[in-house]
XYZ file of C-alpha atoms in Angstrom:
519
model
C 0.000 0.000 0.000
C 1.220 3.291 -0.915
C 0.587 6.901 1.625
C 0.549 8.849 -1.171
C -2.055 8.354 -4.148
C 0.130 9.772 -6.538
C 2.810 6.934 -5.916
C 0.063 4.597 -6.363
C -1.205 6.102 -9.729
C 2.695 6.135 -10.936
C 3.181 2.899 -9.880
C 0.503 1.135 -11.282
C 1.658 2.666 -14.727
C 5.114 1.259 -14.502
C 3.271 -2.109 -13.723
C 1.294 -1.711 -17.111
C 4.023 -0.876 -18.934
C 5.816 -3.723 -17.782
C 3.517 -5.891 -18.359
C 2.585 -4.951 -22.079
C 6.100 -5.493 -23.116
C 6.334 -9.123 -21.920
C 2.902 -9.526 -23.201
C 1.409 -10.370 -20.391
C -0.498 -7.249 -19.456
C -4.376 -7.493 -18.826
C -7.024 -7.162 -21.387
C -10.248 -7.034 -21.823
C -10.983 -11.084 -23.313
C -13.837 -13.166 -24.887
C -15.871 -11.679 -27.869
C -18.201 -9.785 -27.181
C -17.760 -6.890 -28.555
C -18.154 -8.506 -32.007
C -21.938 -8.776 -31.808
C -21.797 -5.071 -32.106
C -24.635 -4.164 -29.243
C -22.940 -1.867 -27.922
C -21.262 0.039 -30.935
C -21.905 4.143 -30.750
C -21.189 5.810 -33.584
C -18.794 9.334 -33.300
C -17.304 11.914 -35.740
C -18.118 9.531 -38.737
C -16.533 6.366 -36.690
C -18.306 3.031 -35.808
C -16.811 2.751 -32.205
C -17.123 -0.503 -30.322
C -18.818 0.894 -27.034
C -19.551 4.107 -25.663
C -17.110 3.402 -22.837
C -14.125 6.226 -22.416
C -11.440 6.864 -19.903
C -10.614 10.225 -18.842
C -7.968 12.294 -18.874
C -5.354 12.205 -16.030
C -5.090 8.396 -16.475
C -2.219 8.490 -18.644
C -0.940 12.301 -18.071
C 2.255 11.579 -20.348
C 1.185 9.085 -22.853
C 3.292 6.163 -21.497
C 0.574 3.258 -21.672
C -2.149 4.374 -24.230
C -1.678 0.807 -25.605
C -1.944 -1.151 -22.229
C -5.032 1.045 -21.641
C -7.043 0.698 -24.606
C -6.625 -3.499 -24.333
C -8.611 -2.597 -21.252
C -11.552 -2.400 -23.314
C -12.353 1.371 -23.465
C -13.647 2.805 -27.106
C -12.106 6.069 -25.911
C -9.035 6.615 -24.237
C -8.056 10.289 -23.503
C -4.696 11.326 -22.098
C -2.687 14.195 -21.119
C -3.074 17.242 -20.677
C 0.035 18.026 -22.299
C 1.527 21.543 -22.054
C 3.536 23.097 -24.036
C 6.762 23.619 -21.849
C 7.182 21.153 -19.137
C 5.896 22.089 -15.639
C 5.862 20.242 -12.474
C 2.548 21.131 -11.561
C 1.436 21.570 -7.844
C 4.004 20.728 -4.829
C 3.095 17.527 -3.168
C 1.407 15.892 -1.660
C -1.590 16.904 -4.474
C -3.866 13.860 -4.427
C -6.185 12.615 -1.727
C -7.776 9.717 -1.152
C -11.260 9.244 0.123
C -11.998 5.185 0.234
C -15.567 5.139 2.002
C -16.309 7.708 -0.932
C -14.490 5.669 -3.701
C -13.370 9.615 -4.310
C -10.390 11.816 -4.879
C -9.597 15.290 -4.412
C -6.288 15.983 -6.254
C -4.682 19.509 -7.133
C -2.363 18.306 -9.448
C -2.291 21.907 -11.514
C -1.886 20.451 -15.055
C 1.709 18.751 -14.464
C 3.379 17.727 -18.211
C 6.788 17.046 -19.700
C 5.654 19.030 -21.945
C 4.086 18.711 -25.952
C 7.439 17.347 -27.698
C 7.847 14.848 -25.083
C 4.190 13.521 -25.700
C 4.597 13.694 -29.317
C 7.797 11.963 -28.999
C 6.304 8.793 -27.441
C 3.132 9.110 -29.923
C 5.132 9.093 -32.827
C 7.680 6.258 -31.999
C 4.250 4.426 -31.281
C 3.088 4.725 -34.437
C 6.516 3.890 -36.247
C 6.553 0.603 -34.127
C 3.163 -0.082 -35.750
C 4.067 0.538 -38.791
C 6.930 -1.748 -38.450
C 4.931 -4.212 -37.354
C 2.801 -3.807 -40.595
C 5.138 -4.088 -42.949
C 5.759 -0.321 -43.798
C 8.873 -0.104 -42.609
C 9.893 2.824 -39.388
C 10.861 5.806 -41.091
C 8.660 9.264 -41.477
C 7.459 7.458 -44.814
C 6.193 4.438 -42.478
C 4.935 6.863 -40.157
C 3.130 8.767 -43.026
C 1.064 6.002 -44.683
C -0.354 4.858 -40.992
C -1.488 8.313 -40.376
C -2.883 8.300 -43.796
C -5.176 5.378 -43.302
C -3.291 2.987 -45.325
C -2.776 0.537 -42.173
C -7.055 0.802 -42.010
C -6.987 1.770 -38.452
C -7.474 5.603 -36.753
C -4.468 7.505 -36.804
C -4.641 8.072 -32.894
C -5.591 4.569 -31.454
C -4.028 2.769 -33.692
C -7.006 -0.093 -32.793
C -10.408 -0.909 -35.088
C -13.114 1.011 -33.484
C -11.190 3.032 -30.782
C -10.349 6.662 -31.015
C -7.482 8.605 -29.101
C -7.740 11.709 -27.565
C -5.131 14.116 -27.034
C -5.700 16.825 -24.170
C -4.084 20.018 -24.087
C -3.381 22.905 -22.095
C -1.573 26.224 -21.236
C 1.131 26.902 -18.966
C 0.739 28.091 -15.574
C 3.452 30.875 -16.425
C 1.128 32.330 -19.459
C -0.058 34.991 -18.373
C -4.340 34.605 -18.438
C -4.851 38.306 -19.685
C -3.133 37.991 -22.871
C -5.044 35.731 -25.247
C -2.888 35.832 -27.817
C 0.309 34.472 -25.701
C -2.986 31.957 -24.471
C -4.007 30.858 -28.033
C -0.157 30.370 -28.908
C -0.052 27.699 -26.210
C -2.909 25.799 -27.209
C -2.005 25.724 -30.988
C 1.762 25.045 -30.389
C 0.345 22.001 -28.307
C -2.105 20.746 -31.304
C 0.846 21.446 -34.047
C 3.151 18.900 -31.594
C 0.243 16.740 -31.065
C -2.374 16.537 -33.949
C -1.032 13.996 -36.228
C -1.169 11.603 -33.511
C -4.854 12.089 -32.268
C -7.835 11.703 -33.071
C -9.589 13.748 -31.147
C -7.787 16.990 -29.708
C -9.260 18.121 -26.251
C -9.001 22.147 -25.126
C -9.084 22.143 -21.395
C -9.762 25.120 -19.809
C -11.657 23.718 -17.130
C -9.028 22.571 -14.626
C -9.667 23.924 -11.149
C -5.957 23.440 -10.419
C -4.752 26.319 -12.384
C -4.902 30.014 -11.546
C -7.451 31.629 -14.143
C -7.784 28.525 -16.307
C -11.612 28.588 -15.795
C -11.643 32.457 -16.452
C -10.985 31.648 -20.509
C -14.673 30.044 -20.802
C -15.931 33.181 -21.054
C -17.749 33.520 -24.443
C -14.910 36.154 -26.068
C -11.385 34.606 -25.482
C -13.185 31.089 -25.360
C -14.079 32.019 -29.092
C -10.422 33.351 -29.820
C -8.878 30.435 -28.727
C -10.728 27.780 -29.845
C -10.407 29.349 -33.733
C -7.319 29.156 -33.185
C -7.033 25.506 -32.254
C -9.346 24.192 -34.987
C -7.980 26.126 -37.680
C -4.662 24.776 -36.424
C -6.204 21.053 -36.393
C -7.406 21.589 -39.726
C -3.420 22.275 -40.911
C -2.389 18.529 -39.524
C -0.380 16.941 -42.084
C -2.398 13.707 -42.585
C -5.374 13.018 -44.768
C -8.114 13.284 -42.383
C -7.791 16.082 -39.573
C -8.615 14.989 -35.614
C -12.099 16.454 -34.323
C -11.886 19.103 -32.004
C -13.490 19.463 -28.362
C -13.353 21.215 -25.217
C -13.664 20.366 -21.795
C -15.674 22.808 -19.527
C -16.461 22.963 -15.540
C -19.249 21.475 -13.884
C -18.995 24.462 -11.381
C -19.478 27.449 -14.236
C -23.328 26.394 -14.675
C -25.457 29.496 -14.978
C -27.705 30.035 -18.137
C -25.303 32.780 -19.264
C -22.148 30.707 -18.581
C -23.916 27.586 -20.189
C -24.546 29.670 -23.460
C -21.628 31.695 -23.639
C -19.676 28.199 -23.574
C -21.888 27.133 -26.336
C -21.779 30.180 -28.459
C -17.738 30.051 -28.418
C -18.609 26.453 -29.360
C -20.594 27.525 -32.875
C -18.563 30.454 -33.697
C -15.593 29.060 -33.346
C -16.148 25.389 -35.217
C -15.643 23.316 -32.686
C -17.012 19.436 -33.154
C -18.064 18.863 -29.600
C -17.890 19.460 -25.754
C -16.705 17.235 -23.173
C -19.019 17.910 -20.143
C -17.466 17.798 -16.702
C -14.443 18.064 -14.554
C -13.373 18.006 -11.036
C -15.164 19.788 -9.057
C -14.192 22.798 -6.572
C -17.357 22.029 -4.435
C -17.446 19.631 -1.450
C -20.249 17.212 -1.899
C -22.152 15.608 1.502
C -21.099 12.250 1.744
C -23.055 9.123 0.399
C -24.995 7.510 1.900
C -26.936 10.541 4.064
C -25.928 11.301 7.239
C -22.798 8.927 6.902
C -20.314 10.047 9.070
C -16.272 10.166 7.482
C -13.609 8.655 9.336
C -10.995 11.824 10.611
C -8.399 11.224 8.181
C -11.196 11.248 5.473
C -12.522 14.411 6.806
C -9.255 16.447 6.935
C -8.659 15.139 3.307
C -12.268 17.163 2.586
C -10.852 20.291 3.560
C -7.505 19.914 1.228
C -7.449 22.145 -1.697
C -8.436 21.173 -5.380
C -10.732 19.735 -7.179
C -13.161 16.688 -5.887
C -14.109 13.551 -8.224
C -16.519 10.987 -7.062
C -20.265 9.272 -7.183
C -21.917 12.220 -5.759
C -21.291 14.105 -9.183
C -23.369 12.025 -11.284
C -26.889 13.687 -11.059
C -24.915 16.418 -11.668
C -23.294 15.479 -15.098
C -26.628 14.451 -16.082
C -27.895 17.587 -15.601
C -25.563 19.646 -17.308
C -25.374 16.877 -20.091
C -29.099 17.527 -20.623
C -28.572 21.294 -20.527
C -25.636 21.524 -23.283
C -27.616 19.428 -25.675
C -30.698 21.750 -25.420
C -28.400 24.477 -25.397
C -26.028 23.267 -28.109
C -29.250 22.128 -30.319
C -30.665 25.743 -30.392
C -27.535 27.483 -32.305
C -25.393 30.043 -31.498
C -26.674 33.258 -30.681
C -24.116 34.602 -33.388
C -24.959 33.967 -37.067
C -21.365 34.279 -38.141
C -17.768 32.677 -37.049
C -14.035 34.013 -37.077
C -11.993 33.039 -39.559
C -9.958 29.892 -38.955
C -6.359 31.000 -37.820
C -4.503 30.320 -40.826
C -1.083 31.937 -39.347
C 0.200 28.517 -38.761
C 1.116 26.540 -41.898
C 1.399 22.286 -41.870
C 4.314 22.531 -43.671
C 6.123 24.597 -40.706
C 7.872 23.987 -37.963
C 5.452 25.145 -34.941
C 6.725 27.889 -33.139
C 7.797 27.757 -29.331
C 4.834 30.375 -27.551
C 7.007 33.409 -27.119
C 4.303 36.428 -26.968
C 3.471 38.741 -29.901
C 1.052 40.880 -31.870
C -2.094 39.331 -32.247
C -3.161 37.349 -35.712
C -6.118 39.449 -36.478
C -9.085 36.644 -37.121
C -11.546 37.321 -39.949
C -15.015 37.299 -38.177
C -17.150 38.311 -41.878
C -17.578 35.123 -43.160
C -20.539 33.101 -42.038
C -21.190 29.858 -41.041
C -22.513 28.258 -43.998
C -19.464 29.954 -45.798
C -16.818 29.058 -43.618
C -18.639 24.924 -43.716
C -18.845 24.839 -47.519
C -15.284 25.975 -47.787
C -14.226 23.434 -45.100
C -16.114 20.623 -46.735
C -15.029 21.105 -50.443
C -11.354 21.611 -49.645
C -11.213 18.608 -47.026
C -13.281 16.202 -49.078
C -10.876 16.648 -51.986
C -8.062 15.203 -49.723
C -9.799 12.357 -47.937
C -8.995 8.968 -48.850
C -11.682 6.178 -50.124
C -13.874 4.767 -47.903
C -12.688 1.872 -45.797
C -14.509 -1.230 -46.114
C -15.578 -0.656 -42.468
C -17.417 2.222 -43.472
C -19.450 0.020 -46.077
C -20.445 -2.667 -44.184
C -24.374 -3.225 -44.602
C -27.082 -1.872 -41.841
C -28.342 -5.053 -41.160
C -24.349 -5.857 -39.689
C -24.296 -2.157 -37.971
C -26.588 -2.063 -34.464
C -25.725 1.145 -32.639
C -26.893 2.673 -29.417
C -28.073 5.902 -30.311
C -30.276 8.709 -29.270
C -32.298 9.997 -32.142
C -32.782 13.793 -31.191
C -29.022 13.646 -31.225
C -28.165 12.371 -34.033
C -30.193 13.545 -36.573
C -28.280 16.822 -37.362
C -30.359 16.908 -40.763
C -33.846 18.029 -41.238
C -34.028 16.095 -44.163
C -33.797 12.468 -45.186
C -32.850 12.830 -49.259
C -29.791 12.304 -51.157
C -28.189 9.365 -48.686
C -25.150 7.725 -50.471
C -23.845 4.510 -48.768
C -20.514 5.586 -48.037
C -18.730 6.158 -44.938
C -15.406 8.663 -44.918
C -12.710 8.470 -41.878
C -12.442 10.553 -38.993
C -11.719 14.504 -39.447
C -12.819 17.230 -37.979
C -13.936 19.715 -41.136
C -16.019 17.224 -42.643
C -18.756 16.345 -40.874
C -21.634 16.982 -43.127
C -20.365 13.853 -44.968
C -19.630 11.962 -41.767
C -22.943 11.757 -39.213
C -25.202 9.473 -39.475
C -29.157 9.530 -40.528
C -31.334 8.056 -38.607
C -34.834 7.801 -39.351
C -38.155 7.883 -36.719
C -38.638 4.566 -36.792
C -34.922 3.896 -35.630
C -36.370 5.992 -32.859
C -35.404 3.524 -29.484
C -32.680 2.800 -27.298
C -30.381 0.748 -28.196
C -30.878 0.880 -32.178
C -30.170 -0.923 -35.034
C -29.358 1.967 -37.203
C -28.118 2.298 -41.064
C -24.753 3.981 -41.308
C -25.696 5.387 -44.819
C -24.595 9.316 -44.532
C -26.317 12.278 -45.692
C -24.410 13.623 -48.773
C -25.995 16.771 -49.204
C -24.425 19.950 -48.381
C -26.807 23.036 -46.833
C -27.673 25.758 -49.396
C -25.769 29.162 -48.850
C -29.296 30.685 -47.903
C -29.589 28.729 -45.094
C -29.434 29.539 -41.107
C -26.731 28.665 -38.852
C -29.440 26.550 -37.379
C -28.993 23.148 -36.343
C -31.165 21.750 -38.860
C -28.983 22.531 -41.304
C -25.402 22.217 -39.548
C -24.291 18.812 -37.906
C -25.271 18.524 -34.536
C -22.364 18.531 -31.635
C -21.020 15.735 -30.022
C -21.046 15.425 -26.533
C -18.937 13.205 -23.906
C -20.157 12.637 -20.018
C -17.817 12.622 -17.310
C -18.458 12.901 -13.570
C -19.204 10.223 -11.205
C -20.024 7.751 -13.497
C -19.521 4.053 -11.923
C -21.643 1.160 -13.360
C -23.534 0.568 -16.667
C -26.949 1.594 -15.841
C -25.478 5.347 -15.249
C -23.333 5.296 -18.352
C -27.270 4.538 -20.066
C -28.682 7.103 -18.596
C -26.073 9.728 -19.571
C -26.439 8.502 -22.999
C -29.646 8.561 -23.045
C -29.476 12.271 -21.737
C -27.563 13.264 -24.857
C -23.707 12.062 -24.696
C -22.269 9.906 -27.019
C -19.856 8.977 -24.684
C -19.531 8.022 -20.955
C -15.826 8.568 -19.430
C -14.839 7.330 -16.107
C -11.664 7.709 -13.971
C -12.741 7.708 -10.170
C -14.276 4.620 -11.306
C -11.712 2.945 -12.493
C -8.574 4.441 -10.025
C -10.948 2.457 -7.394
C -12.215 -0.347 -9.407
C -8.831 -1.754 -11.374
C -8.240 -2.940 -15.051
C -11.519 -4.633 -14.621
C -13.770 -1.898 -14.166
C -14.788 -1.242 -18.490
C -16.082 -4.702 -18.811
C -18.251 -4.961 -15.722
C -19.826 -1.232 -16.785
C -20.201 -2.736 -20.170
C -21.410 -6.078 -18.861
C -24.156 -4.090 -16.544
C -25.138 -2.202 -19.604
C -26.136 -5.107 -21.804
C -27.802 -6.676 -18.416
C -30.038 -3.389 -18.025
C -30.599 -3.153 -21.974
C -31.534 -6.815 -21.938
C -33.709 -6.257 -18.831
C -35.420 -3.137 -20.072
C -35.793 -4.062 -23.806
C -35.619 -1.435 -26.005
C -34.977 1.923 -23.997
C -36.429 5.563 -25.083
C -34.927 8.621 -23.792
């Protein structure tokens, strides 16, 4: 047993690690993911489950391998910043067993972006070793092209990657520009390697991290990030999202966050984080042993079963939210000051880029669609495996981003974040239950330029749940509140390697139980 928490954590990494290279790590076994009940499908992938692991797991990407055999669709890691920083002095992590929660003020520690992109890319050159490619940048190249057949990130048939990233402590919060140049530094380093790129700004653990979800530098710096996403030098380009507070949860803050959200392009929101609350403990009345209760009163932010109803709520709120539009009818320009075919440059302060803000939505998606289409490969055979083969769990007010149901082609392109018209699924009314057996067929249509910014005639945004989610019935309901995705990391820091396949073992148990489950 181990005082600390942290030594814990690092410890049972190194174990992992070990492990994987002697091939004897543990894995998720048996088949039954193949029968496909529990496949979800997000940014234009067929994912196995709508299991994820959060972020803080794997802060340095050191086991993303190990991780994902644990049977997780979605594995996120970092944050990754883009000079190293030690973070918070320790002790920063508390443990509260009678809880099964943590408090922890790490404050965003990170060898920094090259480091992380170091490991990520020798990752991928081992793969492509391993398929025959060879491990130069060549090798490296044609895997994050597609020609391997697996995402770019995960390296694994129906998993995604996420990449998180962050600022540094020392940036100073009142200068967005210096902000912005963290954050796209961090996705030039990182991009090519994920497929889904993460904006956190929702740590409690930083000084004035949670001050840049207000609507205006929110905006700046998240056109920054996707237009620098959009630049990756691969085929398809990674999705973008951001990660917001569970504490900043008035109307205005809720639509603010969602307006920056529109305007700026971004593909989705991740909704939760720790905590700076403290919760009563579970059950009622339960009294906490002293050591428990001194841990309560320790700085940062708290993670545990008591923030479920919470995530639900929110979860429910940023879908009705997200659904209605942004307020604004128009976007920024992407940031196009950073080229693909340059080397990234260290965040040093300067003048700022000047975004475009004229253009308007429909603009700025036709643009996106016809360049990025033009550089996408051919559709895998994945993506044109018959309905009949394809049952997903989907909710259908959330994914139906089209108002109409013409013009579906039977096609099915990779992952990237600028394409999406041509990536979400249709789903018609009488796919209308929970879980579905729902055609993959796309809509192939692109909106007219006289049309709204609406949501009827823009792809809808993806969500992801995390917050005290434990067992399988919860990750349901948060699916069924509007997520595509239910992450867990209390969960599993208490639970062990084991802790995906019992949620997804509870799920099918309350899906079989139920039958066929409405929202």
């Amino acid at each position: 047993m181990y005082d600390d928490a942290e030594d814990a954590h690092e410890a049972g990494t190194k174990a992992l690690k070990a492990l994987y290279e002697f091939g004897i790590h543990p894995r998720e076994r048996g088949a039954s993911e193949k029968t496909g009940d529990l496949e979800v499908e997000v940014f234009g992938h067929t994912i196995s489950n709508p299991i994820g692991t959060s972020a803080g797991i794997d802060k340095h990407a050191e086991i993303p391998t190990p991780l994902l055999a644990l049977g997780p669709a979605v594995i996120e890691i970092g944050g990754a910043t883009p000079y190293p920083q030690d973070g918070n002095p320790r002790p920063r992590v508390f443990r509260l067993p009678s809880q099964k929660a943590l408090i922890n003020r790490y404050g965003l520690n990170s060898e920094g972006a090259d480091i992380v992109a170091m490991r990520l890319r020798q990752r991928v050159r081992e793969f492509a070793y391993s398929m025959g490619f060879g491990i130069d940048e060549n090798a490296e190249q044609k895997v994050l092209d597609g020609e391997a057949g697996v995402p770019p990130g995960s390296l694994v048939v129906g998993k995604l990657m996420a990449v998180q990233v962050a600022k540094n402590k020392f940036t100073p919060d009142d200068d967005i520009e210096a902000v912005k140049r963290d954050y796209v530094y961090c996705v030039e380093a990182l991009a090519r390697y994920a497929d889904v790129i993460v904006v956190n700004v929702s740590s409690p653990n930083t000084p004035g991290l949670r001050g840049l979800q207000k609507v205006e530098p929110l905006t700046n710096i998240l056109t920054g990030v996707v237009g620098a996403a959009k630049n990756t030098r691969r085929k398809t380009k990674p999705a973008v999202m951001v990660k917001v507070s569970p504490d900043e949860d008035s109307e205005e803050e809720v639509a603010g966050i969602c307006d920056a959200v529109w305007q700026s392009g971004v593909d989705g929101v991740i909704v939760g984080n720790t905590t700076k609350r403290r919760p009563d403990p579970l059950p009622a009345g339960y009294r906490m042993p002293d050591k428990e209760a001194a841990a309560l009163l320790e700085q940062g932010g708290y993670s545990g079963p008591q923030l479920f109803d919470r995530t639900v709520s929110l979860v429910k709120r940023y879908r009705r939210t997200l659904d209605e539009g942004g307020r604004q009818k128009s976007q920024p320009a992407l940031d196009a000051s950073y080229s693909s075919d340059d080397e990234p440059p260290k965040p040093t302060g300067g003048p700022p880029s000047g975004d475009n803000p004229e253009n308007t939505l429909i603009e700025r998606i036709e643009a996106t669609v016809k360049r990025d289409k033009a550089n996408l490969k051919k559709p895998s055979e994945e993506g044109e495996t018959s309905s009949s083969s394809q049952p997903l769990i989907r909710l259908p007010a959330r994914n139906n981003p089209f108002s109409s149901k013409s013009d579906v082609t039977d096609s099915s392109q990779a992952l990237s974040a600028s394409t999406h018209l041509d990536q979400l699924p249709l789903i018609s009314d009488e796919d209308a239950s929970f879980p579905l057996k729902a055609s993959r067929k796309l809509e192939d249509s692109k909106p007219s330029s006289s049309s709204s910014s609406s949501p009827s005639s823009t792809p809808q945004k993806v969500i992801f749940a995390t917050g005290g989610i434990t067992n399988g019935k919860q990750a349901l309901e948060v699916l069924n509140a509007g997520a595509s995705v239910a992450q867990i990391y209390t969960a599993m820091i208490f639970g062990g390697v084991g802790t995906v396949s019992r949620i997804k073992k509870e799920m099918r148990e309350e899906m079989k139980k139920d039958g066929k489950r409405r929202p």
